[in-house]
mmCIF file of C-alpha atoms in Angstrom:
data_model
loop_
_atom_site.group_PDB
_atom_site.id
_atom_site.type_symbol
_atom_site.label_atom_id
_atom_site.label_comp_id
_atom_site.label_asym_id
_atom_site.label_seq_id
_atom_site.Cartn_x
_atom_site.Cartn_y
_atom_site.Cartn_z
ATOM 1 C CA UNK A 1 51.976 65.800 25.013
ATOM 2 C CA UNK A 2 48.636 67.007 26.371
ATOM 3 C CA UNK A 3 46.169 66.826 23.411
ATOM 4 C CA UNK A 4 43.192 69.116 25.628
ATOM 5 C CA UNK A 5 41.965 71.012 22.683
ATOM 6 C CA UNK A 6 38.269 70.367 22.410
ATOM 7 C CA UNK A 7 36.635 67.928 24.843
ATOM 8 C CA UNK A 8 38.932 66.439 27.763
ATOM 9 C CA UNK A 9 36.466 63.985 29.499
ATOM 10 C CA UNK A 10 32.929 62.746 30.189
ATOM 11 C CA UNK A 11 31.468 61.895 33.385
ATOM 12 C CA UNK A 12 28.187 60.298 33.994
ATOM 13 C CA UNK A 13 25.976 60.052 36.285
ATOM 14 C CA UNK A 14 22.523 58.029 38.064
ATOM 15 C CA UNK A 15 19.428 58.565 37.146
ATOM 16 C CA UNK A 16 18.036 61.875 38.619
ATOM 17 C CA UNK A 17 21.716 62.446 40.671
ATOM 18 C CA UNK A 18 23.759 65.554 40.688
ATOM 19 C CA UNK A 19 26.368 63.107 42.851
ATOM 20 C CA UNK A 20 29.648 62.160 41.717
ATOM 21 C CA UNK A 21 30.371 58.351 41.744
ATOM 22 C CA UNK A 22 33.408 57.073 42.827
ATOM 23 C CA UNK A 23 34.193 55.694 39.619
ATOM 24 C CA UNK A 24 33.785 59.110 38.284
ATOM 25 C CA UNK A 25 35.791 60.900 41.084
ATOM 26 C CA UNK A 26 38.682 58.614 39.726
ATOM 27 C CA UNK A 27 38.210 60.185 35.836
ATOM 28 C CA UNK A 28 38.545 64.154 37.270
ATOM 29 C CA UNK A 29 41.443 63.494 39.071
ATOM 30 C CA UNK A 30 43.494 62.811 35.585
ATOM 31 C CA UNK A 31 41.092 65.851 33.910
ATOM 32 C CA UNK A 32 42.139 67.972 37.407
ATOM 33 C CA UNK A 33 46.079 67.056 36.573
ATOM 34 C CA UNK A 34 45.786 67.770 33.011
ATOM 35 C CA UNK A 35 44.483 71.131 33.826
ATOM 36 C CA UNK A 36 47.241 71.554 36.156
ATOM 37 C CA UNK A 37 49.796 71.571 33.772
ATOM 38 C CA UNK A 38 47.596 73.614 31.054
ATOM 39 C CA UNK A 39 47.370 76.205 33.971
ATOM 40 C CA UNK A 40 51.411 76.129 34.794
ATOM 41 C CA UNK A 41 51.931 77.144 31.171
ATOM 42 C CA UNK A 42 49.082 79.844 30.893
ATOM 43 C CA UNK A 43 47.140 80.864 34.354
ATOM 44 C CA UNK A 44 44.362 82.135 31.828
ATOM 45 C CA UNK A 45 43.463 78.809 30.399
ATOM 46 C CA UNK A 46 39.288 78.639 30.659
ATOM 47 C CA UNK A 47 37.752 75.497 30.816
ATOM 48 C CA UNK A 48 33.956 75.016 30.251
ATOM 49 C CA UNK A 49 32.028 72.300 32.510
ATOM 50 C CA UNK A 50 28.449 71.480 30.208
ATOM 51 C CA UNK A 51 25.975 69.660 32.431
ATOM 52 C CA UNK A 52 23.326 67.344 30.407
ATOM 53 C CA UNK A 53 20.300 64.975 31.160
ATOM 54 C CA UNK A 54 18.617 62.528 29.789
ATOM 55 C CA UNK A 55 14.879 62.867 28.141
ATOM 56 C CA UNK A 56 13.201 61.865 31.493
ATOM 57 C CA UNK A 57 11.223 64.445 33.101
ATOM 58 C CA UNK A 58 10.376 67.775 32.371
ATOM 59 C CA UNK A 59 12.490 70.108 30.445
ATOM 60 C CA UNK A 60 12.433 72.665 33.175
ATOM 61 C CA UNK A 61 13.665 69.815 35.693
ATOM 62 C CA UNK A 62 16.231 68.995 33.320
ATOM 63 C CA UNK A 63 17.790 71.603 32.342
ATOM 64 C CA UNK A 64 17.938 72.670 36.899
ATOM 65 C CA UNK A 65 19.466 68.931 37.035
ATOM 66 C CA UNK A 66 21.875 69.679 34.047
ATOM 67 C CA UNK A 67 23.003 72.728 36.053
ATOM 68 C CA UNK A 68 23.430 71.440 38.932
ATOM 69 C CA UNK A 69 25.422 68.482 38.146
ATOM 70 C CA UNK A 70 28.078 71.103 36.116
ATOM 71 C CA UNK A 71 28.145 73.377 39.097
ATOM 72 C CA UNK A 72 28.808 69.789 41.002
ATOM 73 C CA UNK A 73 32.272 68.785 38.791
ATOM 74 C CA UNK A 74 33.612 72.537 39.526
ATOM 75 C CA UNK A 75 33.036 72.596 43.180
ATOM 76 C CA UNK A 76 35.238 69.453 43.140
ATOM 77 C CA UNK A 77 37.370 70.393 40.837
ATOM 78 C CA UNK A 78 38.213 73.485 43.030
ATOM 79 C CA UNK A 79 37.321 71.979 45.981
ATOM 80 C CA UNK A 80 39.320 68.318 45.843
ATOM 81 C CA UNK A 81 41.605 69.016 43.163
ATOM 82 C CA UNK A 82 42.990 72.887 43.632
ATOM 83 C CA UNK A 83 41.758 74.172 40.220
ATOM 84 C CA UNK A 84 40.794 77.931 40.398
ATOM 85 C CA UNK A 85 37.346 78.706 40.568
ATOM 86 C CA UNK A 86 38.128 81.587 37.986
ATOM 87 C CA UNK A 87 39.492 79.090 35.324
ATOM 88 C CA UNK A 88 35.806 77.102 35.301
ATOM 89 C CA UNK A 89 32.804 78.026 33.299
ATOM 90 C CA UNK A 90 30.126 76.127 34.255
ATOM 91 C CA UNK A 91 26.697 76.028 31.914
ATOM 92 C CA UNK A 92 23.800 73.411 31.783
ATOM 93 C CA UNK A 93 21.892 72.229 28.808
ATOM 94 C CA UNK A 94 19.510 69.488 30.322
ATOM 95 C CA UNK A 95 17.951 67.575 27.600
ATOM 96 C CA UNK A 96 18.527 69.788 24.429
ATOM 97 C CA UNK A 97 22.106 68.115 23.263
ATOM 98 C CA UNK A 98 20.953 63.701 23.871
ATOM 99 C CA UNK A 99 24.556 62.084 23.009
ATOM 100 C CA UNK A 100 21.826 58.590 22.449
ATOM 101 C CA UNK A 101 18.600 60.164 20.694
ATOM 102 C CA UNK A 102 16.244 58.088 22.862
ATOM 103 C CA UNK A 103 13.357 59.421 25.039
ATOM 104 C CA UNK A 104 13.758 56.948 27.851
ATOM 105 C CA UNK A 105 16.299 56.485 30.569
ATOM 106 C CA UNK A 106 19.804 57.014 29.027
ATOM 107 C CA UNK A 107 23.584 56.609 30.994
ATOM 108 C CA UNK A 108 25.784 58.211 28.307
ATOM 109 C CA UNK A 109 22.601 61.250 28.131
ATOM 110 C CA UNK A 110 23.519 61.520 31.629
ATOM 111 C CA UNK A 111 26.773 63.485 31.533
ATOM 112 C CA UNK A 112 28.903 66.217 32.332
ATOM 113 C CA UNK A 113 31.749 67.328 29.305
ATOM 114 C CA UNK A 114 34.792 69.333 30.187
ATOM 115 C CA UNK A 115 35.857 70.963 27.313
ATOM 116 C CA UNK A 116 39.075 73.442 26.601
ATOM 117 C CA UNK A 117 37.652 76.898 25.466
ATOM 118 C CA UNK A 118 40.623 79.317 25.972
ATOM 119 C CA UNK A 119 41.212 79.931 22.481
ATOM 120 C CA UNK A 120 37.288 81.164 22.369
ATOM 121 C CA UNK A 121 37.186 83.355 24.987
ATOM 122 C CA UNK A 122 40.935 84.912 24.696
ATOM 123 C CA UNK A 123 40.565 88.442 23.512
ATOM 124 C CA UNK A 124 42.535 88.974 19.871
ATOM 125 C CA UNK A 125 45.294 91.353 20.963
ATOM 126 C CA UNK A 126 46.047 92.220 17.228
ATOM 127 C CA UNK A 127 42.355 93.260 16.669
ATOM 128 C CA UNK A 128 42.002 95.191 19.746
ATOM 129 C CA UNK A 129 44.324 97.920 18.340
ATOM 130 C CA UNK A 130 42.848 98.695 15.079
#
């Protein structure tokens, strides 16, 4: 059974790099067939992409880089992997949410999370009548 409540995967990244490694590339295609089946069973499943950065650099530059790297795992995801555009949410953070609280250079800091969120965007169908 699929288990894709909260968080589904992490990928990092290099220093500075909005680039997918290959190592990485390997990780999204089991998140891309996971989604697959969520989206067989309901074509409304939402999936948020969060983009993050280490404490290097400016905030401003970070929270661009964070951006750019989540906008990065959706254009493959639709791109490489056939997930709908419409099922991805895409939002950077840069340096406000450090997984390792250090201010220096920081792999696991470096990330992009790919979390389920259907359940908190779904309208309430039993509220919306009242």
């Amino acid at each position: 059974p699929l288990h894709l409540v909260d968080r589904i995967e992490t990928l990092n990244f290099d220093f500075g790099s909005a680039t997918i490694s290959d190592t990485e590339v390997q990780k999204l295609d089991g998140v891309a067939s996971a989604m697959e089946k969520l989206l067989k069973k309901n074509p409304a499943e939402t999936f948020l992409i969060e983009g993050h950065t280490d404490a290097v650099g400016t905030p401003e530059a970070n929270l661009a880089l964070s951006d750019r790297r989540a906008e990065a795992v959706a254009e493959a995801l639709t791109n490489a992997f056939g997930i709908p555009a419409e099922n991805l949410t895409t939002q950077g953070y840069g340096e406000e949410y450090l997984k390792v609280n250090t201010p220096g250079p920081n792999r696991e800091n470096r990330r992009v999370a790919i979390r389920r969120i259907t359940s908190l965007v779904a309208p309430v169908a039993s509220n919306s009548e009242q």
